Coordinates of C-alpha atoms in Angstrom, one line a residue:
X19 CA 90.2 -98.6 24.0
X20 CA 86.4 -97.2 25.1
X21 CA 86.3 -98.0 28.8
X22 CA 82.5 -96.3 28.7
X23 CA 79.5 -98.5 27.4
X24 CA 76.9 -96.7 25.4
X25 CA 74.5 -96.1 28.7
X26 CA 77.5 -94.4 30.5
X27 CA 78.2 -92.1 27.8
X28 CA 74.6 -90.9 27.6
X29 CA 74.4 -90.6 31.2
X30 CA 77.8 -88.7 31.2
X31 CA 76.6 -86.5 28.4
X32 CA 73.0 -85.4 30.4
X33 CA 75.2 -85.4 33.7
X34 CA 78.0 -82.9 32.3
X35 CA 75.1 -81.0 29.8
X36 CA 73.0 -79.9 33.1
X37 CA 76.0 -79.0 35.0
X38 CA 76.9 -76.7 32.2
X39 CA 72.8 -75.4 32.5
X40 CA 73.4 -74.8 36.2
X41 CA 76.6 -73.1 35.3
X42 CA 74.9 -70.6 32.8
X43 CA 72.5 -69.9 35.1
X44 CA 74.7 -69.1 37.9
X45 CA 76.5 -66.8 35.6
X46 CA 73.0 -64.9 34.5
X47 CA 72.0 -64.7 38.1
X48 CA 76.0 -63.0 38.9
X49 CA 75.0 -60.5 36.0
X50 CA 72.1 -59.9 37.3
X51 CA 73.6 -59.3 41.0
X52 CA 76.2 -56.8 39.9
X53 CA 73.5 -55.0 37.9
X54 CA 71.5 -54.8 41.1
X55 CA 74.9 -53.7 42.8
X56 CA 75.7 -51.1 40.3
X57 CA 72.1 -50.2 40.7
X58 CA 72.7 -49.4 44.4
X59 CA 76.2 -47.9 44.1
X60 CA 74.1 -45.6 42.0
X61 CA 71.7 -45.2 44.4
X62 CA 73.8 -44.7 47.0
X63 CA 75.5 -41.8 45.3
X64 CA 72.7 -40.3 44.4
X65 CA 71.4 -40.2 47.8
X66 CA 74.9 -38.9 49.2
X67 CA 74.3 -35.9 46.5
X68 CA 70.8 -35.2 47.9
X69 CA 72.1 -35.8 51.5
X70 CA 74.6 -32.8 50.7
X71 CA 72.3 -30.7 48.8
X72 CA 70.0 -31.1 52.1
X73 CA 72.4 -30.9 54.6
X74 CA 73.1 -27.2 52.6
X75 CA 70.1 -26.3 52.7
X76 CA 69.8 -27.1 56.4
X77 CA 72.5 -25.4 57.1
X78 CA 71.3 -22.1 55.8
X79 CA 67.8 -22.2 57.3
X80 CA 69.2 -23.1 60.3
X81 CA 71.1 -19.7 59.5
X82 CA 68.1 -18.2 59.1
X83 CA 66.6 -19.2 62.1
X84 CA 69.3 -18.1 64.5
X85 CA 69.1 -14.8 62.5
X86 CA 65.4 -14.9 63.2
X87 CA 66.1 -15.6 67.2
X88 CA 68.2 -12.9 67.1
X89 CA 65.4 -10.7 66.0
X90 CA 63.1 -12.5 68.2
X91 CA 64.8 -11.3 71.0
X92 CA 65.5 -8.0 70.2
X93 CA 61.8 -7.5 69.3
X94 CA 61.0 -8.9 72.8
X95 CA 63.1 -6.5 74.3
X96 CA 61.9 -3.7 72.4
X97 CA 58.0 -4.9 73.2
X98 CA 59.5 -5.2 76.9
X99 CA 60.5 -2.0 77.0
X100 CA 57.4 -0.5 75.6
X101 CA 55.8 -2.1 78.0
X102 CA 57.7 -0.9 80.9
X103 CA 57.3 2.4 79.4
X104 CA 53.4 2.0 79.2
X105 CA 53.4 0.7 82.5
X106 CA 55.2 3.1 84.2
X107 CA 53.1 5.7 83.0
X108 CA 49.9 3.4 83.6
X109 CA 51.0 3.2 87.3
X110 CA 52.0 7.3 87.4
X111 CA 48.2 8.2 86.2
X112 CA 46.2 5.6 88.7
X113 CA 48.6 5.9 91.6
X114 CA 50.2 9.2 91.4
X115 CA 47.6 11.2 89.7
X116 CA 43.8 12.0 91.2
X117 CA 41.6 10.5 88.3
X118 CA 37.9 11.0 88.1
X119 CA 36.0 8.5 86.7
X120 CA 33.2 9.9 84.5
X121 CA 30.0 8.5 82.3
X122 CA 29.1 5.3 82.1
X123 CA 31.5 3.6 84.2
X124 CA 30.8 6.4 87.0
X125 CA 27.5 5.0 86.2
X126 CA 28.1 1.5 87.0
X127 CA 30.4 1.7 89.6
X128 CA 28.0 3.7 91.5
X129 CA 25.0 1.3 90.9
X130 CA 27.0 -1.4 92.1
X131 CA 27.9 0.6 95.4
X132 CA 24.2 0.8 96.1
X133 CA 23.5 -3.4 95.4
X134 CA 27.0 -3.3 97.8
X135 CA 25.0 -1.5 100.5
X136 CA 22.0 -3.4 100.1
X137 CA 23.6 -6.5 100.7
X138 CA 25.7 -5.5 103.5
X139 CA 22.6 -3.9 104.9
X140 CA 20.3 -7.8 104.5
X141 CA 24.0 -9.5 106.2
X142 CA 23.9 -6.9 109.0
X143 CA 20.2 -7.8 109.6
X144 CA 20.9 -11.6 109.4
X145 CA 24.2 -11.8 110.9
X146 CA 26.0 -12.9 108.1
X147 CA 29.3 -12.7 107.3
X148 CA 31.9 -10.7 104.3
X149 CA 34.6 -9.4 103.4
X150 CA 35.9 -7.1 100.3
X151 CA 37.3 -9.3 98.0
X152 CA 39.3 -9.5 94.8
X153 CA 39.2 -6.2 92.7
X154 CA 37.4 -4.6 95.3
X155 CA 39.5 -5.4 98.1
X156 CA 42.4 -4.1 95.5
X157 CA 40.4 -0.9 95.2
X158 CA 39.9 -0.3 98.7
X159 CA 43.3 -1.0 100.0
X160 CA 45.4 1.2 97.1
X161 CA 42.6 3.6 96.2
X162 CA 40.1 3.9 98.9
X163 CA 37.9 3.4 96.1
X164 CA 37.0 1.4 93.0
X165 CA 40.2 0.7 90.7
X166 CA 39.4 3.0 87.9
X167 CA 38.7 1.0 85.1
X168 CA 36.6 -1.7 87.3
X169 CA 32.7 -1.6 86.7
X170 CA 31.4 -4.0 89.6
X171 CA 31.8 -5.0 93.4
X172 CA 33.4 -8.2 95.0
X173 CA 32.7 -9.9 98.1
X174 CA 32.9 -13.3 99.7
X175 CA 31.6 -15.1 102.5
X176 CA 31.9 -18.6 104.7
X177 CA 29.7 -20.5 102.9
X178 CA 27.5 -21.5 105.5
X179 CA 26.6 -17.8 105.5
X180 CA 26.6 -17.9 101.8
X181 CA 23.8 -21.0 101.4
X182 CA 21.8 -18.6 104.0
X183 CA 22.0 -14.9 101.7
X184 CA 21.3 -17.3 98.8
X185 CA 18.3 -18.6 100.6
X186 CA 16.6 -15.2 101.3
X187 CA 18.4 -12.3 99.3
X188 CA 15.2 -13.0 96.6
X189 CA 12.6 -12.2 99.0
X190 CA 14.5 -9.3 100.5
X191 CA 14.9 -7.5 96.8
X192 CA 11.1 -8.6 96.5
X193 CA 10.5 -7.1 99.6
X194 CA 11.7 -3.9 99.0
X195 CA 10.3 -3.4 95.4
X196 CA 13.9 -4.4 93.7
X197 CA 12.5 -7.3 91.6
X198 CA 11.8 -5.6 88.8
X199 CA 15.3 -4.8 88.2
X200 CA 17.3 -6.6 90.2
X201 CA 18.1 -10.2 89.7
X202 CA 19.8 -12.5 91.8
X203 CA 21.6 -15.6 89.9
X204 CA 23.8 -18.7 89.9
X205 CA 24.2 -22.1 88.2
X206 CA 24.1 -20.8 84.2
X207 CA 25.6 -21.6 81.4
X208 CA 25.2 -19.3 78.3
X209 CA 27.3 -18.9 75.2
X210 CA 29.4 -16.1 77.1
X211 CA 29.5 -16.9 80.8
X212 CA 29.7 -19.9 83.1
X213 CA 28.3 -18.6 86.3
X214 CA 28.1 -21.4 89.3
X215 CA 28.9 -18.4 92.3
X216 CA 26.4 -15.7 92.9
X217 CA 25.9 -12.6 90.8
X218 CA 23.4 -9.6 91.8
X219 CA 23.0 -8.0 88.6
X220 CA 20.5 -4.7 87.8
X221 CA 19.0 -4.4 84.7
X222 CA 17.6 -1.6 82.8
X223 CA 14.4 -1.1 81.1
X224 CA 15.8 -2.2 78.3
X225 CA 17.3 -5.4 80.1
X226 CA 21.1 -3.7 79.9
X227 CA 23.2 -4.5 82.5
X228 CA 24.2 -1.6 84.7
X229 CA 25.4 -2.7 87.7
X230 CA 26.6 -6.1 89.5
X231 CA 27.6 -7.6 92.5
X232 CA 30.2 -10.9 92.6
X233 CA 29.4 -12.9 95.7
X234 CA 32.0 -16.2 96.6
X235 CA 31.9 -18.6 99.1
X236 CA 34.7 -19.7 101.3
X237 CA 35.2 -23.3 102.6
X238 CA 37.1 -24.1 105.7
X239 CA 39.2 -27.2 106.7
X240 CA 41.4 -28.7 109.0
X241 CA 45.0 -29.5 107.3
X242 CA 46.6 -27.8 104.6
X243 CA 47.4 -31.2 102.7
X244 CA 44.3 -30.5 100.2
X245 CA 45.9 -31.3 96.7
X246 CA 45.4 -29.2 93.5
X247 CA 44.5 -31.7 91.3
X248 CA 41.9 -33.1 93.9
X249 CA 40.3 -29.8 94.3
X250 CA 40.1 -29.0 90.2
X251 CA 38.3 -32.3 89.6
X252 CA 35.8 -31.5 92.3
X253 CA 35.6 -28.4 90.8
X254 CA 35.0 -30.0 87.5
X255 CA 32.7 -32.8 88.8
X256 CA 30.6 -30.2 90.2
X257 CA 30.4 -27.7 87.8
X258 CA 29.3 -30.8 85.4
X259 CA 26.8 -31.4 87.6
X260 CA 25.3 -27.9 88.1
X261 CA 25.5 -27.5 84.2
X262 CA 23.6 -31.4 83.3
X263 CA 21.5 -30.9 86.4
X264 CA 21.4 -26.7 88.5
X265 CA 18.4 -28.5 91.0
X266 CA 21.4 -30.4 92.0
X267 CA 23.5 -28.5 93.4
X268 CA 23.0 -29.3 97.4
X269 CA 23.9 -32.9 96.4
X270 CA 27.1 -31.7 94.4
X271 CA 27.7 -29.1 97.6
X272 CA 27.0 -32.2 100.1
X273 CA 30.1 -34.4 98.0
X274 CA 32.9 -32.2 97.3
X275 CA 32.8 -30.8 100.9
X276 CA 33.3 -34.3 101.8
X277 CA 35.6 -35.6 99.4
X278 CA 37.9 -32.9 100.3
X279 CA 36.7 -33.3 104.0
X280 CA 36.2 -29.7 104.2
X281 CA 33.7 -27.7 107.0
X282 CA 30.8 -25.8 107.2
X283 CA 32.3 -24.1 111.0
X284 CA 36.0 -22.2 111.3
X285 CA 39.0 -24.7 111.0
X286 CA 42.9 -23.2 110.8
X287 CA 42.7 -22.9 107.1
X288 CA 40.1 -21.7 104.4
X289 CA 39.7 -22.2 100.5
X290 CA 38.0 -20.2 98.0
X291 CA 35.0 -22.6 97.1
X292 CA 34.8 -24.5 93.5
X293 CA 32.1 -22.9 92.5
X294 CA 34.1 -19.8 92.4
X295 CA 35.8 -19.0 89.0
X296 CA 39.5 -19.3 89.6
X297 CA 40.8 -22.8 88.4
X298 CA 43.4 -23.6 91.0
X299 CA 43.2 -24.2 94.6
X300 CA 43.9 -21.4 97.0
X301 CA 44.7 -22.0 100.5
X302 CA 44.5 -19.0 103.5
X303 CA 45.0 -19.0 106.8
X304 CA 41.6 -18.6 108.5
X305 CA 43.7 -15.7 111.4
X306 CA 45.1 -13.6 108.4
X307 CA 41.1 -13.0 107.7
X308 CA 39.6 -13.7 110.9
X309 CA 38.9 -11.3 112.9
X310 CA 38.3 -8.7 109.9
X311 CA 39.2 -5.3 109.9
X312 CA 37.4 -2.5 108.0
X313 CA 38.8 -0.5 105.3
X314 CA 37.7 2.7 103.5
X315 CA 36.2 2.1 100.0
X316 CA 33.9 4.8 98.3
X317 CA 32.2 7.1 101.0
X318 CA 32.0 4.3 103.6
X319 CA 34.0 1.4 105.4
X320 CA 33.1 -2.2 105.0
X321 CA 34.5 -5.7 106.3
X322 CA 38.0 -7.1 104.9
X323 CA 40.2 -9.8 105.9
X324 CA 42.3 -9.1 109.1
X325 CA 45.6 -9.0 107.1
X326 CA 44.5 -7.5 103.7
X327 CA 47.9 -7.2 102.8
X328 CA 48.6 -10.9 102.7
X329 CA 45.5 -11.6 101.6
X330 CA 46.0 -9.5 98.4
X331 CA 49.7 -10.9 97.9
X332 CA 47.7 -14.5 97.7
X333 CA 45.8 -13.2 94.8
X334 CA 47.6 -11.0 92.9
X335 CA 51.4 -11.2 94.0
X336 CA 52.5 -7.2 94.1
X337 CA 49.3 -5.8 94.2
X338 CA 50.7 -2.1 94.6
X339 CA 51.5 -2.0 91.1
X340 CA 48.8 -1.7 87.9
X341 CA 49.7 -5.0 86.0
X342 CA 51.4 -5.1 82.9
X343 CA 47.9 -7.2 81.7
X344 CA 44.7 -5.4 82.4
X345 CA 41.5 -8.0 82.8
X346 CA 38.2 -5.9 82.4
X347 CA 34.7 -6.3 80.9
X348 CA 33.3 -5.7 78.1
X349 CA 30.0 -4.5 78.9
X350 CA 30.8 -0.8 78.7
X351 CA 30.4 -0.8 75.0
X352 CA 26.4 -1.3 74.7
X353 CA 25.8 1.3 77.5
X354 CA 28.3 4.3 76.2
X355 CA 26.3 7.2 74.5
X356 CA 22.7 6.3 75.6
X357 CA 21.0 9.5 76.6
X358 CA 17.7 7.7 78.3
X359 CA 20.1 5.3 80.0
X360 CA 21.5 8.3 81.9
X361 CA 18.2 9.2 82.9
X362 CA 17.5 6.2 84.2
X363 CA 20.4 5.7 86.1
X364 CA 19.5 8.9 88.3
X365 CA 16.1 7.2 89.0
X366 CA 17.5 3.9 89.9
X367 CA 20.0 5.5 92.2
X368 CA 17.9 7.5 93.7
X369 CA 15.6 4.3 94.2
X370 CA 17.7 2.0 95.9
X371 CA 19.8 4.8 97.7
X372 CA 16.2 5.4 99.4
X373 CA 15.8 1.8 99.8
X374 CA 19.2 0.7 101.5
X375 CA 18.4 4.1 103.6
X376 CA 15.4 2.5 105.2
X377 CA 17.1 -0.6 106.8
X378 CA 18.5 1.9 109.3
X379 CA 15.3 3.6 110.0

């Protein structure tokens, strides 16, 4: 007995046929799947090969590089104790031993003496104020004299003192027949120096350098609360300013001295001004300088700060010792083995030896 009509059987038939279509295609798309799966497990295991293979190879440069550290460090302690060596011997022959300088750099220290005497001679006559500073203070305090392979003088002053010398040092060189040689400049930039203190430099015929003077201003203020990172963006606004604009450099003076509310008159503590070259602040107590002492440096005495000791620990830490890094110039090189140049030197000398001799007359 058919309990379907004809219409139900058809509609059975399509019903059950696109089951079975569904069904297929479930089956393909299970294929597929595993094959993606075995893909992966594949995959997988090929990456866990090259994980190992790397993880090897890791392990032996990591080898390697301990070996390499251990090297490293025994290299450094060999370079060490060169150095030690080097400097031990360094400090016997400039501490211990009685070197003459000779040449050239006898040359050029002694030039710079004399531009030292003429401007000690122009603050005397002004009553301005210095001190022996830096490399020269060094010299003076260790040596009595220049440290031996230095070729030019330091000094620094308040800068209220400072702004005056920088105001009439021109007509005083002009003055005394200096200006043909000597010149006195600040606030350049050139491929090879960034000058924004004062520098007294003499020139040869030849427009050679052969002798200098460093000049640096001092700042005073109140408090010692003065941060570093105010003071080296002063530094850098002004030194921005003096290279996009030099004319400008009483407005620059006018607004770091009062962004970092320093003075022009004696407060507890001083500051070596911006326009010096050091990059980070340095902070002194105005009685370890004031009232100054004198100390011996060539054939004369001159100003320095009251307690040159601290003074010199502020600046170079122990400063009895030669350091195991030597800063110096380069200049030395285009003036070595230049017979007319030593000629000239004995007429230069001679000059302004006469010269700074008639300021006491």
């Amino acid at each position: 007995m058919n309990i379907f009509n004809n219409n139900d059987k058809e509609y059975f038939e399509k019903y059950f046929s696109g089951l079975n279509n569904e069904i297929k295609n479930l089956k393909n798309e299970i294929n597929s799947l595993k094959e993606e799966n075995n893909e992966l497990k594949r995959n997988i295991h090929d990456l866990k090969r090259y994980s190992l293979e790397k993880d090897s190879i890791l392990n032996d440069l990591e080898e390697k590089n301990s070996s390499l550290k251990n090297e490293l460090d025994m290299y450094k302690v060999e370079c060490e104790n060169y150095q030690d060596s080097n400097n031990f011997l360094f400090n016997c022959l400039f501490l211990d031993c009685d070197l003459k300088v000779k040449g050239v750099r006898k040359n050029l220290q002694d030039l710079s003496l004399e531009l030292l005497n003429f401007v000690v001679a122009v603050c005397d006559k002004n009553n301005l104020d210095y001190w022996l500073d830096f490399g020269t203070l060094l010299g003076a305090r260790r040596h009595e004299n220049f440290i031996t392979f230095d070729d030019d003088v330091d000094i620094s002053m308040p800068r209220k003192d400072y702004n005056t010398l920088l105001d009439i040092l021109d007509d005083e060189f002009k003055k005394k027949g200096l200006d043909d040689c000597v010149k006195v400049r600040h606030d350049f930039f050139t491929e090879f120096s960034q000058i924004t203190f004062t520098q007294i430099v003499y020139f040869s015929h030849n427009k050679k350098l052969i002798g200098a003077i460093d000049i640096f201003p001092y700042d005073f203020i109140s408090k010692n609360t003065i941060e570093n990172r105010d003071y080296s963006y002063e530094r850098e606004v002004f030194r921005r300013g003096i290279f996009e604009n030099p004319g400008n450099r009483s407005i620059l003076e006018e607004n770091f001295m009062a962004n970092l509310n320093l003075s022009y008159e004696k407060e507890k503590y001083m500051i070596l001004g911006v326009d010096a070259p050091l990059s980070n602040l340095m902070i002194f107590e105005t009685e370890k300088i004031y009232p100054q002492c004198t100390l011996k440096f060539a054939d004369k005495r001159y100003k320095a700060p009251k307690n040159p000791y601290a003074h010199l620990k502020k600046l170079y830490g122990n400063w009895k010792l030669i350091p195991s890094k030597v800063h110096y110039h380069n200049r030395l090189n285009n003036l070595r083995n230049n017979k007319q140049l030593e000629n000239e030197y004995k007429y230069e000398l001679k000059r302004i030896r006469s010269i700074v001799k008639s300021f006491s007359e």
